[in-house]
Tab-separated table of C-alpha atoms in Angstrom:
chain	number	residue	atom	x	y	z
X	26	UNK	CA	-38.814	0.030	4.245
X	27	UNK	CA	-36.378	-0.491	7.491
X	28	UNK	CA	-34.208	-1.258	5.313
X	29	UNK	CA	-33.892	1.510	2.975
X	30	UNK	CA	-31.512	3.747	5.402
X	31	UNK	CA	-29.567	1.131	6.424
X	32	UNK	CA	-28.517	0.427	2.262
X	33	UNK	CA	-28.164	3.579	1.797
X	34	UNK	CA	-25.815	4.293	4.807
X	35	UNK	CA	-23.996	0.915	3.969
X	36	UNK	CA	-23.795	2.262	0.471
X	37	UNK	CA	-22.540	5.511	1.201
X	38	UNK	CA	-19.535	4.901	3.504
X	39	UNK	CA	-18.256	2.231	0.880
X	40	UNK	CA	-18.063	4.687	-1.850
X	41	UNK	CA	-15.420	7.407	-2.789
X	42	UNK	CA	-12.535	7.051	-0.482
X	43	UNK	CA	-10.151	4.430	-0.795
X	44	UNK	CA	-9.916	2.627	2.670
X	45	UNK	CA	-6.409	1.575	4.177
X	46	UNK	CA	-8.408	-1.357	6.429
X	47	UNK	CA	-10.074	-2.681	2.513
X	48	UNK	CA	-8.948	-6.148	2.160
X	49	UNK	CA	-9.741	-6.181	-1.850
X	50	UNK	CA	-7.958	-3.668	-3.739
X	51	UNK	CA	-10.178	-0.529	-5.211
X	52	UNK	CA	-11.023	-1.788	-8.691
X	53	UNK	CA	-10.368	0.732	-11.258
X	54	UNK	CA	-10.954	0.031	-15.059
X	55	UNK	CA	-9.789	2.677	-17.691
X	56	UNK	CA	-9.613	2.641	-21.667
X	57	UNK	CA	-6.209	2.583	-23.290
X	58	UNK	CA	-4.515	6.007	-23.908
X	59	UNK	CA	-6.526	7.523	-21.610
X	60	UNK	CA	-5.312	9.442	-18.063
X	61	UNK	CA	-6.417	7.912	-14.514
X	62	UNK	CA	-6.681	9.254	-11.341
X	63	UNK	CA	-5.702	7.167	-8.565
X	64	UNK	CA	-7.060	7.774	-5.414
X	65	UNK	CA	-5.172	7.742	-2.114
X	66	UNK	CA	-6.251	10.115	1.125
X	67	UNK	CA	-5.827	10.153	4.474
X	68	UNK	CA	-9.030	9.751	6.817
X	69	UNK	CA	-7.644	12.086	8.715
X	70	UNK	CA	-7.192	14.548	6.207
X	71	UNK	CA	-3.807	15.344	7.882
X	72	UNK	CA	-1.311	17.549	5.781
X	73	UNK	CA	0.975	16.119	3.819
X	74	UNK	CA	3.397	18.705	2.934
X	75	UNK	CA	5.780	17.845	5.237
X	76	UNK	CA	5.436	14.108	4.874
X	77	UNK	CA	6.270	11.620	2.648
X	78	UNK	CA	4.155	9.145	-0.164
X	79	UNK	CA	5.092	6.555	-2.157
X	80	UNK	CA	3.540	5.038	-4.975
X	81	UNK	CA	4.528	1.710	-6.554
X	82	UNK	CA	3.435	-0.765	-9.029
X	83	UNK	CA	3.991	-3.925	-7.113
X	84	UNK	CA	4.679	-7.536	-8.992
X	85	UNK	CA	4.920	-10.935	-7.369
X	86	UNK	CA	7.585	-11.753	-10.487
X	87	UNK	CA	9.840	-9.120	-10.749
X	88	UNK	CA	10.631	-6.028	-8.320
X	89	UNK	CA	8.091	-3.448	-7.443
X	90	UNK	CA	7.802	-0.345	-9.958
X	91	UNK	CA	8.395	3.387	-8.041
X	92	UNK	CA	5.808	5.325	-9.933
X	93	UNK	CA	5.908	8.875	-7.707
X	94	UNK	CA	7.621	9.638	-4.603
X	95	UNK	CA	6.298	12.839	-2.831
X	96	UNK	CA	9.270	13.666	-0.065
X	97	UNK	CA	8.767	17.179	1.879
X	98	UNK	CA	8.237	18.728	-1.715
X	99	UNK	CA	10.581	16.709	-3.730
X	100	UNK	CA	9.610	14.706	-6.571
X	101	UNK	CA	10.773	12.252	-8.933
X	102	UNK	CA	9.310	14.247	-11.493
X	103	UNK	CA	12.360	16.718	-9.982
X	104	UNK	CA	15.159	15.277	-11.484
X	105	UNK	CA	14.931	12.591	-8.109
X	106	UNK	CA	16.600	9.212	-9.272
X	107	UNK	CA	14.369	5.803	-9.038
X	108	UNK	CA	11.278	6.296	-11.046
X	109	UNK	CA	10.621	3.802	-13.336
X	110	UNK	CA	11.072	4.473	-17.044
X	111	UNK	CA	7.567	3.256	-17.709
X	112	UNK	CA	6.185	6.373	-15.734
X	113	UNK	CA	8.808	9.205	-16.473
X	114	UNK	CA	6.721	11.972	-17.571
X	115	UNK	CA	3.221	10.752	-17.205
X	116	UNK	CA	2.706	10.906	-13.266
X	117	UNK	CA	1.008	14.043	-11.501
X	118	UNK	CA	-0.066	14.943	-8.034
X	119	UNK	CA	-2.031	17.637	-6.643
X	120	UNK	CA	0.019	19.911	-4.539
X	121	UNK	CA	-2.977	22.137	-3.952
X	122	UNK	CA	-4.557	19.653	-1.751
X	123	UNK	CA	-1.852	17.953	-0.137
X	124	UNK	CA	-3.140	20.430	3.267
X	125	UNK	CA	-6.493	17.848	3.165
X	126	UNK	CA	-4.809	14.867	3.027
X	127	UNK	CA	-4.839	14.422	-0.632
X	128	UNK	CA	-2.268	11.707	-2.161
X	129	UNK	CA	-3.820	10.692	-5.329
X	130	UNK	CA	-2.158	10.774	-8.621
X	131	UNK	CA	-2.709	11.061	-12.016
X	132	UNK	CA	-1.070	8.447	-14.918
X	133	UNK	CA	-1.531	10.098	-18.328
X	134	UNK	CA	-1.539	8.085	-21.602
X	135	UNK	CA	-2.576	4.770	-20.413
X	136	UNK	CA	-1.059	1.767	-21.886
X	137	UNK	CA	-2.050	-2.050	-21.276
X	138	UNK	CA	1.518	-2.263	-19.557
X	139	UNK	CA	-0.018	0.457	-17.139
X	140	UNK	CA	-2.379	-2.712	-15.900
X	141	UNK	CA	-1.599	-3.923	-12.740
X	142	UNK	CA	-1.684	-3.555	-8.370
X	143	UNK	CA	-1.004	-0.226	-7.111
X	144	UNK	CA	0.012	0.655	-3.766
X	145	UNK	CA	0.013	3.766	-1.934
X	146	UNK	CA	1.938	3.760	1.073
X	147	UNK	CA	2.753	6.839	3.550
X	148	UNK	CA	6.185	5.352	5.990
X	149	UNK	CA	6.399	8.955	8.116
X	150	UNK	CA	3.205	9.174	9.590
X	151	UNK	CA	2.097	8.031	13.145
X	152	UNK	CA	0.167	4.885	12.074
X	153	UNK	CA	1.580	3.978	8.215
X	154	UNK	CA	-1.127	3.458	6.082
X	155	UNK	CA	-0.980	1.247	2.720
X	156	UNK	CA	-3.670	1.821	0.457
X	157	UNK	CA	-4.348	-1.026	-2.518
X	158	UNK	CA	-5.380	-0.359	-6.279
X	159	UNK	CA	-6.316	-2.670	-8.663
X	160	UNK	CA	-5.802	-1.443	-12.560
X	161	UNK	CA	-7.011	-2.500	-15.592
X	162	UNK	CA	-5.997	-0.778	-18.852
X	163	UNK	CA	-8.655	-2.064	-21.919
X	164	UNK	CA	-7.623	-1.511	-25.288
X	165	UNK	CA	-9.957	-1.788	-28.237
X	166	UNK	CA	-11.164	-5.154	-28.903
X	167	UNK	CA	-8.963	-5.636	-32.176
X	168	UNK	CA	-5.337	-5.172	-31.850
X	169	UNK	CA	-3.326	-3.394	-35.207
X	170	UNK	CA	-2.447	-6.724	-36.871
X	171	UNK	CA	-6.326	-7.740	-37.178
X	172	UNK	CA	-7.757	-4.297	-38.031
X	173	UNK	CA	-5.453	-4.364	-41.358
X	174	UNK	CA	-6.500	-7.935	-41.963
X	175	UNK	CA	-10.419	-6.686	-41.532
X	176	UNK	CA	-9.599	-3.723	-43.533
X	177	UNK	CA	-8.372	-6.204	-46.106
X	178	UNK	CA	-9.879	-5.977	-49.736
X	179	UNK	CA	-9.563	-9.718	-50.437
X	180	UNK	CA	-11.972	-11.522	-48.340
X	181	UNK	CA	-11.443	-14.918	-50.037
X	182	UNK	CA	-8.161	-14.930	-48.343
X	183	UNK	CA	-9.324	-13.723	-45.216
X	184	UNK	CA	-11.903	-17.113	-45.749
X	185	UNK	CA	-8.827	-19.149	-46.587
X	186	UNK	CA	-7.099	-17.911	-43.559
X	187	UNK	CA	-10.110	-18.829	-41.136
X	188	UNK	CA	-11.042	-22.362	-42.690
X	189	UNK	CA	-7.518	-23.231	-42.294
X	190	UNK	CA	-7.026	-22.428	-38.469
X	191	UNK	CA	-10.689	-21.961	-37.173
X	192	UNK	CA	-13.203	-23.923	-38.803
C-alpha cells in the first residue's frame, strides 16, 4: 500500500509535458493523413512572444529539416524564407498561448515522410532548452499496389503469383 502514492506521484510528473532534461525522445505515434500536435513548453511557462522557437526535423544523413520558426511574431508561414517544402502549408502554432510558455505545433495531413526526430529548440532564452520528439507516421497495413491485387477478380492468378515467390 506504501507504495501506491509513490507510483502514482512517479506516474504523474512523467506524463504530459515534454521534459528538456528527457534523455529518450517523447514517443509519439499517429495514423497517416492525420494532424499531430507536437508538444514543446517551457517549465517556466515564460512568455514567448518576444522570443524565438525553432522547430526542425533533424537527420543523421542529410541536413536538418526547418519545419516552423516563431521569431518575435514572424513566421515562416509569413512569407519567411527556409521552411522546408515538405511542411509549407501544414505547420500551425498557437499564438494564444505563447504568454504560458506554449511552443507546440501542429503538422496537418500526415504522411509516412512526416516520420522521423523532432527537435524543439528555444536559442534566446536565459538557459536554451532543446526538447526531443520521436515520430512515427503508420499507414494502413496494405499499400495501393496490394489493395488492387486483393481487390482482384482472378484469384488463380493471385495463387500463381504467391506459389511462384512465397511458397
Amino acid at each position: 500500500m506504501e507504495l501506491l502514492p509513490l507510483l502514482c506521484l512517479c506516474l504523474l510528473t512523467r506524463s504530459g509535458i515534454t521534459s528538456a532534461q528527457e534523455k529518450e525522445p517523447k514517443l509519439i505515434t499517429v495514423e497517416e493523413g492525420s494532424d499531430v500536435t507536437l508538444p514543446c513548453y517551457l517549465w517556466t511557462k515564460e512568455d514567448l512572444q518576444l522570443t524565438q522557437f525553432i522547430w526542425k526535423k533533424v537527420s543523421q544523413k542529410t541536413d536538418d529539416q526547418k519545419v516552423f520558426l516563431y521569431d518575435n511574431g514572424d513566421l515562416y508561414s509569413d512569407e519567411r524564407p527556409g521552411q522546408s517544402e515538405q511542411f509549407k502549408g501544414r505547420v500551425s502554432h498557437f499564438p494564444d498561448e505563447l504568454e504560458q510558455g506554449n511552443a507546440s505545433i501542429t503538422i496537418r495531413n500526415m504522411t509516412r515522410a512526416d516520420s522521423g526526430d523532432y527537435r524543439c529548440h528555444f536559442p534566446s532564452i536565459q538557459k536554451p532548452q532543446i526538447f526531443h520528439i520521436k515520430l512515427v507516421v503508420v499507414g494502413e497495413y496494405f499499400d495501393e499496389r496490394v489493395k488492387d491485387v486483393l481487390s482482384f477478380k482472378d484469384w488463380s492468378l493471385v495463387s500463381t503469383l504467391l506459389s511462384s515467390c512465397c511458397i
